[in-house]
Coordinates of C-alpha atoms in Angstrom, one line a residue:
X575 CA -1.9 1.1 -88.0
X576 CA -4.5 3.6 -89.3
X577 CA -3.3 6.4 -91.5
X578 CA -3.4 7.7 -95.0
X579 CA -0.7 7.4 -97.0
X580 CA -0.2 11.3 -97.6
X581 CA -0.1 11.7 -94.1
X582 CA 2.9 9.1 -93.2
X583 CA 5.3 10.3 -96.0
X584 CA 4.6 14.2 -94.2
X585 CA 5.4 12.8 -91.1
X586 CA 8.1 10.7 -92.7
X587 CA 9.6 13.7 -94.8
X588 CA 9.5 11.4 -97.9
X589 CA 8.2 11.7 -101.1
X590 CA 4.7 10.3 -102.1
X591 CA 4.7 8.7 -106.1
X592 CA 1.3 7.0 -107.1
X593 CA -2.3 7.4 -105.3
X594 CA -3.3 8.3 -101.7
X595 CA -4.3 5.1 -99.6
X596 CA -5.2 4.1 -96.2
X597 CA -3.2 1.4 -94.6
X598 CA -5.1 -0.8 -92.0
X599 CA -3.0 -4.0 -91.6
X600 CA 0.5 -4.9 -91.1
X601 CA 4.0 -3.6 -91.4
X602 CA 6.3 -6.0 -93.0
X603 CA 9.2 -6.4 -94.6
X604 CA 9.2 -9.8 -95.8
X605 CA 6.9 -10.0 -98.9
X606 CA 5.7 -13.4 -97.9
X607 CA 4.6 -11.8 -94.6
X608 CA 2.2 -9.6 -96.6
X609 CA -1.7 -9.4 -96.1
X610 CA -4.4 -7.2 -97.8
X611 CA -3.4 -3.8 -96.5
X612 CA 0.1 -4.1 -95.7
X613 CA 2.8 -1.8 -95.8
X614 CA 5.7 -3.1 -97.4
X615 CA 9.3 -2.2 -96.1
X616 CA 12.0 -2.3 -99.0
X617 CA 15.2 -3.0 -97.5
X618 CA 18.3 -3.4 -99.1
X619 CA 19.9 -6.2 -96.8
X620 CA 23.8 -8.1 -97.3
X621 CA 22.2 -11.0 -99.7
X622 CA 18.6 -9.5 -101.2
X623 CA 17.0 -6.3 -102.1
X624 CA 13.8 -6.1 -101.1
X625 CA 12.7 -3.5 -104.0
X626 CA 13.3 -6.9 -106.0
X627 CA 10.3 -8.2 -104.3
X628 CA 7.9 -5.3 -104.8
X629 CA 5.9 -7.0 -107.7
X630 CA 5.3 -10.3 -105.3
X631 CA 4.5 -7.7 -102.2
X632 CA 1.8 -6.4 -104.6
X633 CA 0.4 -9.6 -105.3
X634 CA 0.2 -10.7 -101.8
X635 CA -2.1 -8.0 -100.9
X636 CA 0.3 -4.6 -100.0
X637 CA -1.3 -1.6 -100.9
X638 CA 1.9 0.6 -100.6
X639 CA 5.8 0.8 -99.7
X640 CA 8.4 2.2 -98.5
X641 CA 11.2 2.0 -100.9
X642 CA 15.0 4.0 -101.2
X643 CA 15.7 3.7 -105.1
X644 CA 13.2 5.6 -107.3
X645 CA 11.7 3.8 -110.3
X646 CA 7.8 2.8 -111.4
X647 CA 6.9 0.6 -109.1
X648 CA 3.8 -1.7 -109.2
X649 CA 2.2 0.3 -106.1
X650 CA 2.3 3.4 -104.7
X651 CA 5.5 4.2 -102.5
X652 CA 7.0 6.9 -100.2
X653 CA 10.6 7.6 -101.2
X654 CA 12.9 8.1 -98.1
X655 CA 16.3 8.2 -97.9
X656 CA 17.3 4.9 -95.5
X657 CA 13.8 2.7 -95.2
X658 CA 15.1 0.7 -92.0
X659 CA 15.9 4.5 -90.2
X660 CA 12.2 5.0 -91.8
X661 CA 10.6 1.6 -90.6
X662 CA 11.8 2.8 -86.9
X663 CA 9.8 5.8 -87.4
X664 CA 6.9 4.4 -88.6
X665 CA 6.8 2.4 -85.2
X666 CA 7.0 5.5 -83.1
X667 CA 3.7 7.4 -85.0
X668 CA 2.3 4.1 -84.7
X669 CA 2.9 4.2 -80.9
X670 CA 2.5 7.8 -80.5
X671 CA -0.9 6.9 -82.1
X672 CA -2.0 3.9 -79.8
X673 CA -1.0 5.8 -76.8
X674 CA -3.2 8.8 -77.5
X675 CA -5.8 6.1 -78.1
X676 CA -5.1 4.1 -75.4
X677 CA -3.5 6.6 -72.3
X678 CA -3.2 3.5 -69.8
X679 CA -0.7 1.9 -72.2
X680 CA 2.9 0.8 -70.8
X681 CA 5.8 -0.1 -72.4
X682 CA 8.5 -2.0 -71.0
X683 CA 12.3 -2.4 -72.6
X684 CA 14.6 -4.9 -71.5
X685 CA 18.2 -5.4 -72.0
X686 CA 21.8 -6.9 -70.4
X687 CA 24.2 -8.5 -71.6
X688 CA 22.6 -11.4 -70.7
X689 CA 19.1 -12.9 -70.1
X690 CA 17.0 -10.5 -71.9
X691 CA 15.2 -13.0 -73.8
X692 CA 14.4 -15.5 -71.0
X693 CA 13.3 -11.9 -68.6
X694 CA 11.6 -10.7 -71.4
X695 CA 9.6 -14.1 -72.2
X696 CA 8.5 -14.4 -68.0
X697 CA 7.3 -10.9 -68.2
X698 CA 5.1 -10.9 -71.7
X699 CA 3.4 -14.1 -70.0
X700 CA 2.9 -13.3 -66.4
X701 CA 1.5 -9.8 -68.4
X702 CA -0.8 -11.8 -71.0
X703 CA -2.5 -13.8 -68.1
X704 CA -3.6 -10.2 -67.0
X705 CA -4.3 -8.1 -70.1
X706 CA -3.4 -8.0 -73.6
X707 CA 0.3 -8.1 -74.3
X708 CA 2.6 -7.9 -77.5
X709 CA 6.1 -8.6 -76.8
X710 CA 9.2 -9.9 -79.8
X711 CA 9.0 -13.8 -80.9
X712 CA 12.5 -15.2 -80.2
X713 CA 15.0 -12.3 -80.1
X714 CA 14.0 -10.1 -82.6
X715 CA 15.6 -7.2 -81.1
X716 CA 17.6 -5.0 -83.2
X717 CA 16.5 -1.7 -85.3
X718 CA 15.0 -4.1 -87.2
X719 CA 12.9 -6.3 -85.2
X720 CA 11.8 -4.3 -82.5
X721 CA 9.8 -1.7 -84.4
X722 CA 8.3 -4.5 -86.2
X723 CA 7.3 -6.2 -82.7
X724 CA 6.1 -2.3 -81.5
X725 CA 4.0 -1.8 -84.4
X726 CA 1.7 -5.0 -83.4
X727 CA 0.7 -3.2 -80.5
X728 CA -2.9 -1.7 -80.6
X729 CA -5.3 0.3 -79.3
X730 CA -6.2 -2.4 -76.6
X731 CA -3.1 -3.9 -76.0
X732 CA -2.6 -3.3 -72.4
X733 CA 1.1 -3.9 -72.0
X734 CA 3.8 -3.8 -74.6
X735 CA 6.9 -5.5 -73.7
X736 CA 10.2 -4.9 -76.4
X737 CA 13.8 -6.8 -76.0
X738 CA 16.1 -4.6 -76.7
X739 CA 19.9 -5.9 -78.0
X740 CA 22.9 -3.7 -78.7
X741 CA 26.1 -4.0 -80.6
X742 CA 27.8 -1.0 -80.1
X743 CA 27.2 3.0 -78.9
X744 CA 23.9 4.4 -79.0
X745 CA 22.2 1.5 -80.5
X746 CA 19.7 1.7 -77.3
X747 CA 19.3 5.1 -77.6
X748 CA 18.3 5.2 -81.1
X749 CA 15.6 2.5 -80.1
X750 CA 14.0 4.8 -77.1
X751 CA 13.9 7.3 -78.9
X752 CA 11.4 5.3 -81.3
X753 CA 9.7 4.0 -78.0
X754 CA 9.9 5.8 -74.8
X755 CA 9.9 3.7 -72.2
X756 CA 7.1 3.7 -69.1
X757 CA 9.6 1.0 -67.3
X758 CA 13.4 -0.1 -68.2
X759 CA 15.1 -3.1 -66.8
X760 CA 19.0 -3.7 -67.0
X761 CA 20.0 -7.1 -65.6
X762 CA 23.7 -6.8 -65.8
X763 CA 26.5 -5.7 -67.8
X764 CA 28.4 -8.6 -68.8
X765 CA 31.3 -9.2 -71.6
X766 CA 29.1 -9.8 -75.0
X767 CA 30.0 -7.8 -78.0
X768 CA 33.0 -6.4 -76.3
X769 CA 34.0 -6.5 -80.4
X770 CA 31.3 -3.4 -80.9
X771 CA 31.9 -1.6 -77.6
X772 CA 35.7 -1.8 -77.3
X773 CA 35.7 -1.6 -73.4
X774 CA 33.4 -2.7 -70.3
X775 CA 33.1 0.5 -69.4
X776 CA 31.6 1.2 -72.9
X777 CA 29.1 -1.7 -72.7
X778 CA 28.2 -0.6 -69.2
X779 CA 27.4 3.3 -70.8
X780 CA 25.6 1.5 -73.5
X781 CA 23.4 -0.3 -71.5
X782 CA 22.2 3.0 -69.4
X783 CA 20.8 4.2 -72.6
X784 CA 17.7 2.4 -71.6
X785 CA 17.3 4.0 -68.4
X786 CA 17.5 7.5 -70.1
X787 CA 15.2 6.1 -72.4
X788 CA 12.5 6.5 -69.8
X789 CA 9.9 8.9 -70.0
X790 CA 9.8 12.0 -67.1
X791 CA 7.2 9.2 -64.2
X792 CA 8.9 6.5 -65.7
X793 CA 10.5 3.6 -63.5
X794 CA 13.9 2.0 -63.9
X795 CA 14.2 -1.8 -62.5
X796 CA 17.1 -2.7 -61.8
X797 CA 20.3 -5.0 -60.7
X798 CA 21.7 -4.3 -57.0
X799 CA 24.4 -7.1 -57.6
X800 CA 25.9 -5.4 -60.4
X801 CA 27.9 -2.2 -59.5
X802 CA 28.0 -0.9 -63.1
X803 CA 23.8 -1.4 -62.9
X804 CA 23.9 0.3 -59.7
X805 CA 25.5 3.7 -60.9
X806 CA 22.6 3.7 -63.6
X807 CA 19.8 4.9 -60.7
X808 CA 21.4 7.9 -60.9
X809 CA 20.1 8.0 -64.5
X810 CA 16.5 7.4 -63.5
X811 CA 14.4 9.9 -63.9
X812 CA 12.1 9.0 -60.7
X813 CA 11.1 5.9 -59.3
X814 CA 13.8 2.3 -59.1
X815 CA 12.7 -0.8 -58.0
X816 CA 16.1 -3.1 -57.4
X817 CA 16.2 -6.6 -57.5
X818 CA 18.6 -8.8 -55.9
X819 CA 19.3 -12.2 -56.4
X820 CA 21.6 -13.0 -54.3
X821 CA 19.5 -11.9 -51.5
X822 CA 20.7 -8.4 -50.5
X823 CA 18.2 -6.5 -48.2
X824 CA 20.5 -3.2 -48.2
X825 CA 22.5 -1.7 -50.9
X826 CA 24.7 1.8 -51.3
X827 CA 22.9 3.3 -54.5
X828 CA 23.0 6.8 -55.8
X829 CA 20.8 9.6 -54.1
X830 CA 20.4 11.7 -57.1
X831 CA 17.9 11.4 -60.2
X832 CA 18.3 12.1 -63.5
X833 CA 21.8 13.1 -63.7
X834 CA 24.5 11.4 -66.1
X835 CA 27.0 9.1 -65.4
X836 CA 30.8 9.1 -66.7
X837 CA 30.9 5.0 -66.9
X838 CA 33.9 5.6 -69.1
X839 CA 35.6 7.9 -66.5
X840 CA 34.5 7.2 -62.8
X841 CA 36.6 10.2 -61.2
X842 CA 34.4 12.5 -63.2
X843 CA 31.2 11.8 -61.2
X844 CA 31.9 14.6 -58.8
X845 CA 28.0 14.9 -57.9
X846 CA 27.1 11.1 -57.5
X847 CA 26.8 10.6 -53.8
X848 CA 25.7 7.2 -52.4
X849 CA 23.7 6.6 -49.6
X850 CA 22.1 3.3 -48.1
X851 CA 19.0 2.0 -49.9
X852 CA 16.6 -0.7 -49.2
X853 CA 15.9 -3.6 -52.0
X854 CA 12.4 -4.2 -53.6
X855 CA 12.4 -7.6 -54.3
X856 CA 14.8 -10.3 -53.6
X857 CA 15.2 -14.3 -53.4
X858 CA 16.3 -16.2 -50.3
X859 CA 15.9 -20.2 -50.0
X860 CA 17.1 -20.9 -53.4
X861 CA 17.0 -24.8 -54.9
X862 CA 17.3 -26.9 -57.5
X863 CA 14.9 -29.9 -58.6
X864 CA 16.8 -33.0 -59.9
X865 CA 16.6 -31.3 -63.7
X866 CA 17.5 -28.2 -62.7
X867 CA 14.4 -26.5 -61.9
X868 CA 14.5 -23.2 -59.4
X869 CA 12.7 -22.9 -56.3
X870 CA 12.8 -19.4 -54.5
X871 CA 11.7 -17.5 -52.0
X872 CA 10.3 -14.4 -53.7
X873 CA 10.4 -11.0 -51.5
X874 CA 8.5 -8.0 -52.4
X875 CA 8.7 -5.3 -49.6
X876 CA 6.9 -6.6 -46.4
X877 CA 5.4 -9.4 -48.7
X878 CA 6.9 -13.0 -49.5
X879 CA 5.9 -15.8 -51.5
X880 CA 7.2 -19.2 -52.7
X881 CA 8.4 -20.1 -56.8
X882 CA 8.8 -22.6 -58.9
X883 CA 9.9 -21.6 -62.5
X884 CA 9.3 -24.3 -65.1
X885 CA 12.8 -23.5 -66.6
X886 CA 16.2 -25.2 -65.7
X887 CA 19.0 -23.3 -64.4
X888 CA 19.4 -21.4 -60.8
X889 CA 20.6 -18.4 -63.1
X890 CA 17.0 -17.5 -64.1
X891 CA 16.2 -16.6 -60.3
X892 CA 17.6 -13.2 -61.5
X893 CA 15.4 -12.7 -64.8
X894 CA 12.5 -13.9 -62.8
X895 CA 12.6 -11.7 -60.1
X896 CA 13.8 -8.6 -62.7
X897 CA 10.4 -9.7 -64.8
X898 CA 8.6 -9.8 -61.2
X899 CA 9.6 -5.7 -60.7
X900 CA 8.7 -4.9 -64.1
X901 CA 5.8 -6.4 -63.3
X902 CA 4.8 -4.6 -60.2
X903 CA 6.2 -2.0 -61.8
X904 CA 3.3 -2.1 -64.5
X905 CA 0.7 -2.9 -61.1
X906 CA 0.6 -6.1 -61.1
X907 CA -0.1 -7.8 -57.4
X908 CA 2.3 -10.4 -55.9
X909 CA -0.6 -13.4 -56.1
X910 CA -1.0 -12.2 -60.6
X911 CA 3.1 -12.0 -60.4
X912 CA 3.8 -15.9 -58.9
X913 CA 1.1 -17.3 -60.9
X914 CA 2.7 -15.7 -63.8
X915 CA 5.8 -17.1 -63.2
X916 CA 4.8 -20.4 -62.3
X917 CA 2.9 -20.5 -65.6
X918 CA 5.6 -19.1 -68.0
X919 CA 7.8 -21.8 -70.1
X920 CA 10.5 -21.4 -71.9
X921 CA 8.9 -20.2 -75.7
X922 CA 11.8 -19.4 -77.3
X923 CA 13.9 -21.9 -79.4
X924 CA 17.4 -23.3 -77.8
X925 CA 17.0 -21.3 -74.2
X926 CA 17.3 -24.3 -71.2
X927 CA 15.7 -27.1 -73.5
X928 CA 16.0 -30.2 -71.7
X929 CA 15.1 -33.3 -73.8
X930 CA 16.0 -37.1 -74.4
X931 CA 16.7 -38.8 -77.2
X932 CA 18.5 -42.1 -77.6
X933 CA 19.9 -42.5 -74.2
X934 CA 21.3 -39.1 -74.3
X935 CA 19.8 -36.3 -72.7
X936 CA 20.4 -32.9 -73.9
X937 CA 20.5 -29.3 -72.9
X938 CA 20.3 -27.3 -75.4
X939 CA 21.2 -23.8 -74.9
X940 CA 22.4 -23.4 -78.3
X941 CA 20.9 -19.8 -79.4
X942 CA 23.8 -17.8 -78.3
X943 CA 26.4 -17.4 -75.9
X944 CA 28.8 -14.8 -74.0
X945 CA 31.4 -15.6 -71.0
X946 CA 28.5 -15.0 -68.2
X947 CA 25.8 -17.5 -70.4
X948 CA 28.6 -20.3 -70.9
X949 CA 29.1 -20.3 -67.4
X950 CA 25.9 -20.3 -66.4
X951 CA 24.9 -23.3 -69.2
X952 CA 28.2 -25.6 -67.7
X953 CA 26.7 -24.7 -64.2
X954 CA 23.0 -25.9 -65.5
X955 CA 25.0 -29.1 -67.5
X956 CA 27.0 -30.0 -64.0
X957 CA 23.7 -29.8 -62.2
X958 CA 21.8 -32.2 -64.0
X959 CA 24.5 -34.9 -64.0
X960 CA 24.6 -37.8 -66.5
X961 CA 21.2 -39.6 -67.3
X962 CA 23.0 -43.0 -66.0
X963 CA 25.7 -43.8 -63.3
X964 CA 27.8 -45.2 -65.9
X965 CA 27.3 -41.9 -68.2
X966 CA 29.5 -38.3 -68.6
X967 CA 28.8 -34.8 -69.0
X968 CA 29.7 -33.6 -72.6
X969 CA 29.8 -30.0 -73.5
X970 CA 29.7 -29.2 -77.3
X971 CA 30.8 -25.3 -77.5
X972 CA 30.7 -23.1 -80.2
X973 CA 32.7 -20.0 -81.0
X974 CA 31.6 -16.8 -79.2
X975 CA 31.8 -14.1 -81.4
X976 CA 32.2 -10.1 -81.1
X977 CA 34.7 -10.3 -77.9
X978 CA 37.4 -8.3 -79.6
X979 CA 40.8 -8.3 -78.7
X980 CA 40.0 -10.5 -75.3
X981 CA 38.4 -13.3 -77.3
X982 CA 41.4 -15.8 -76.8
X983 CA 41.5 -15.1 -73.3
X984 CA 37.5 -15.3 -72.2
X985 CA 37.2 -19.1 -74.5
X986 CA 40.7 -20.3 -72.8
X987 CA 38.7 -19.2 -69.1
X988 CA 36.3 -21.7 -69.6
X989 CA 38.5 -24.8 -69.2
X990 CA 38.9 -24.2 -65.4
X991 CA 35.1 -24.0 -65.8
X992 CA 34.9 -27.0 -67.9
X993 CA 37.2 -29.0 -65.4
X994 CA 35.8 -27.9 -62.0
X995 CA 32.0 -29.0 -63.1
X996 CA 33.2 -32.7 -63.9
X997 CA 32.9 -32.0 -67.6
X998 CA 34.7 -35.6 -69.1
X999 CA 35.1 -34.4 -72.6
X1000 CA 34.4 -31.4 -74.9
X1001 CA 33.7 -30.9 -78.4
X1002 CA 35.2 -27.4 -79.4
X1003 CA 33.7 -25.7 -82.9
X1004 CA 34.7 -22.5 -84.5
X1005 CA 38.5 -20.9 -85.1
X1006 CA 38.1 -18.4 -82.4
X1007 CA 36.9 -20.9 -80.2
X1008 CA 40.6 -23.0 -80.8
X1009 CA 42.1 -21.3 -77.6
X1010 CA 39.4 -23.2 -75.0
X1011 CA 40.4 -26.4 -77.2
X1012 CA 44.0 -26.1 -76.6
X1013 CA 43.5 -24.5 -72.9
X1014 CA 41.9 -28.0 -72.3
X1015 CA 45.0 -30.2 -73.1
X1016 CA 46.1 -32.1 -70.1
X1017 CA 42.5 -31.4 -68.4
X1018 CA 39.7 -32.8 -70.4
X1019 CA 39.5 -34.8 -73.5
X1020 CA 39.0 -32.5 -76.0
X1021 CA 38.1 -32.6 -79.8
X1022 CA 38.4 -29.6 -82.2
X1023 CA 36.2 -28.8 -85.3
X1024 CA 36.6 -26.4 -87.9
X1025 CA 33.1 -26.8 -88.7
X1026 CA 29.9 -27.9 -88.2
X1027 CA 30.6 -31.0 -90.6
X1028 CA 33.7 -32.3 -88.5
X1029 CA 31.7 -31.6 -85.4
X1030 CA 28.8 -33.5 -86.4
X1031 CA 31.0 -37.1 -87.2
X1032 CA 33.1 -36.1 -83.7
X1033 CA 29.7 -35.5 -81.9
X1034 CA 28.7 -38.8 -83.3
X1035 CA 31.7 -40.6 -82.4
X1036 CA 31.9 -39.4 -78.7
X1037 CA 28.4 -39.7 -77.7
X1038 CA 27.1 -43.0 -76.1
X1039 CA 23.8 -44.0 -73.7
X1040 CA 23.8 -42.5 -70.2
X1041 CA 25.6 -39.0 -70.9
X1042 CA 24.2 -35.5 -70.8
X1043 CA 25.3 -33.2 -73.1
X1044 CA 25.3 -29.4 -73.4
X1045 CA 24.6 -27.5 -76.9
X1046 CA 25.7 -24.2 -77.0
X1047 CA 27.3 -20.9 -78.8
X1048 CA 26.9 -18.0 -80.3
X1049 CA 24.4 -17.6 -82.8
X1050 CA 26.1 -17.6 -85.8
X1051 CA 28.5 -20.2 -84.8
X1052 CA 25.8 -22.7 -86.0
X1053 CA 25.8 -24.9 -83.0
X1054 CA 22.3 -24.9 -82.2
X1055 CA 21.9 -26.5 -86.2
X1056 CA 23.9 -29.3 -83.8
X1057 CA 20.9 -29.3 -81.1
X1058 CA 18.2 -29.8 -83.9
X1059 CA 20.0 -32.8 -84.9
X1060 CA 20.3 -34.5 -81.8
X1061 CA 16.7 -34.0 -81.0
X1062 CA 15.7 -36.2 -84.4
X1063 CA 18.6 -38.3 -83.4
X1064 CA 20.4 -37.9 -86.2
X1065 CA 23.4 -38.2 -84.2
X1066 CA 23.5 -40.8 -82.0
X1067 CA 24.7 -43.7 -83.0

């Protein structure tokens, strides 16, 4: 970022205390973070303050900060009334800024209810191998992390590529309007956070916030196997691109642009007519290597080409061929697409790790889970059978959080799951997670843990050499602190 200090707390609407300065480095808002130059973010989080930390902010090299409570602080500040809302817009002069600089830049958001880290990942690397790219580490994706990730972008960056999570109503539109978008994907609108939203329907409305996040030639990319996806063309401004991976050729999609949809209310939709549309891109010839690794036929218009992705489960066909659109999308060719993602891994931590360790192998898919992810993990867990003949399938599951009132019901769905892949015994952690425990009696060994301390001596009582074992849960059930374990072999006896 380059500006004077004078000139951000004008655009800001905040109020300058201490000397004018010109910021050339980083925004943080972790004082360790800091480097000469930095802007320093002061937020006032659930366990620390960060005006506590102005002093060592100063030491590290920040020039100024952005701070909510008065007071004589070490360096100069710009008072504003919430600095997380201010943080956000920060971000968009700073990308206001590299756009003017740079008018070839495009940005790219990404969201669904699940796979947005995984699409977002194949997308930043088939991008990088092209031109520069910044895109979030890991899933830093709120109102929080996603302005930091959108303020590394500079004046050369060639593509910027921003996750974008929600929790509840408006949470994408608040992000847009920090970041227009120049291409929006939606992979699907699935059951996560149900606790925020209240209703499918309201997840579904949610979600379209990133297609009217789109600037006026900006393209939307998304889902024609998910009806509630479909509706969102409507919201497009100009130009989709639809994906399919189950193959569709044809779809019924909206004919109109730029008009809203009643998600919450279908029968007041009186103008959304739908006539028969062509797909973009889809996958035909779909397999699985012996760990789990996809091989598809990738179509693009009147083009085709073979891939292999180098991560495990057939579920990621979808997020590759929605990063494929955004790719094209952004201009890429169909030979720079494959090789892109051929090339791309899986780089962020707990997503489709496969490892060994002890006679066990592992899949650890611990970073967080919703009804369509769990599913998708005990598909990826059936698939790559035990390691030995005489070995099982274990499946260590963790509480998913924010369902709301259907929690009990989705976590007691998954024992038909559980039982139809040839799973021969669970380990269930977390008190929301107790109705999938008791849903399993009579169908698979099950044991339950209160916590991660039960589950640990359970996990090392039940494991033995030969089986396979799946890791996985919401974040903040603590599961994937499980995964790290295994892979020292702190748990296998």
């Amino acid at each position: 970022m380059n500006v004077d200090l004078a000139t951000l707390a004008d655009f800001l609407g905040g109020q300058l205390t201490g000397e004018n300065c010109f910021l050339a480095a980083n925004v943080v808002t972790d004082s360790r973070e800091v480097i000469p130059g930095s802007l320093y973010v002061a937020r006032e989080g659930e366990k620390a303050d960060g005006h506590d930390y102005l002093t060592a902010a100063k030491e590290n090299g920040a020039v100024a900060a952005l701070v909510s409570k008065p007071g004589n602080w070490p360096l100069p500040t710009i008072l504003v009334a919430d600095t997380t809302r201010a943080l956000g817009q920060v971000a968009k002069f700073h990308l206001a800024q590299c756009r003017s600089l740079n008018p070839e830049l495009q940005v790219c958001g990404v969201t669904g209810s699940a796979g947005k880290t995984t699409t977002k990942d194949l997308l930043a690397q088939s991008l990088a191998a092209v031109a520069p790219t910044v895109s979030n580490l890991r899933s830093f994706n709120n109102e929080v992390g996603m302005p930091l990730t959108a303020l590394k972008t500079e004046a050369k960056t060639a593509f910027t590529v921003l996750e974008m999570g929600a929790d509840g109503p408006g949470n994408l539109a608040y992000l847009t309007s920090l970041v227009p978008l120049d291409v929006a994907v939606v992979l699907m609108v699935g059951r996560a956070h149900l606790g925020g939203f209240g209703t499918y329907e309201m997840v579904a409305k949610t979600k379209a916030e990133l297609v009217s996040g789109l600037r006026p030639t900006g393209i939307a990319v998304l889902n024609a196997d998910d009806p509630q996806v479909v509706k969102m063309a409507a919201m497009a401004p100009d130009r989709v691109i639809w994906f399919s991976p189950s193959g569709q050729e044809m779809i019924s999609a909206p004919s109109v642009r730029g008009t809203q949809v009643d998600f919450i209310n279908p029968d007041n939709n009186p103008d959304l007519s739908y006539e028969p549309t062509s797909v973009d891109l889809w996958a035909t010839d779909i397999s699985l290597d012996a760990i789990g690794h996809p091989t598809f036929t990738l179509h693009w218009a009147d083009q085709s080409a073979q891939v292999k992705l180098q991560i495990v489960g057939q579920h990621h066909v979808a997020n590759a061929l929605a990063a494929a659109g955004a790719a094209f999308a952004m201009g890429l060719t169909l030979a720079q697409v494959v090789y892109g993602l051929e090339q791309a891994g899986a780089i962020s931590p707990h997503r489709m790790h496969i490892f060994s360790v002890n006679g066990v192998q592992v899949l650890d898919d611990a970073y967080n889970a919703n009804p369509d992810s769990m599913r998708a993990g005990i598909s990826a867990l059936a698939h790559l059978g035990p390691l030995e003949a005489n070995g099982r399938l274990v499946a260590v599951l963790g509480q998913m959080l924010e369902l709301g009132p259907t929690s009990d019901e989705l976590h007691a769905e998954l024992a038909t799951v559980l039982e139809e892949s040839g799973v021969a015994q669970t380990v269930i952690v977390g008190e929301r997670a107790k109705p999938l425990h008791e849903a399993l009696t009579g169908k698979i060994p099950s044991k339950y843990c209160d916590d991660l301390a039960t589950a640990r001596e359970a996990l090392a009582q039940t494991l033995r050499a030969g089986d396979t074992v799946l890791v996985k849960g919401s974040q903040y059930s603590n599961v994937y602190q499980l995964a790290e374990e295994l892979a020292k072999g702190e748990l296998i006896k």
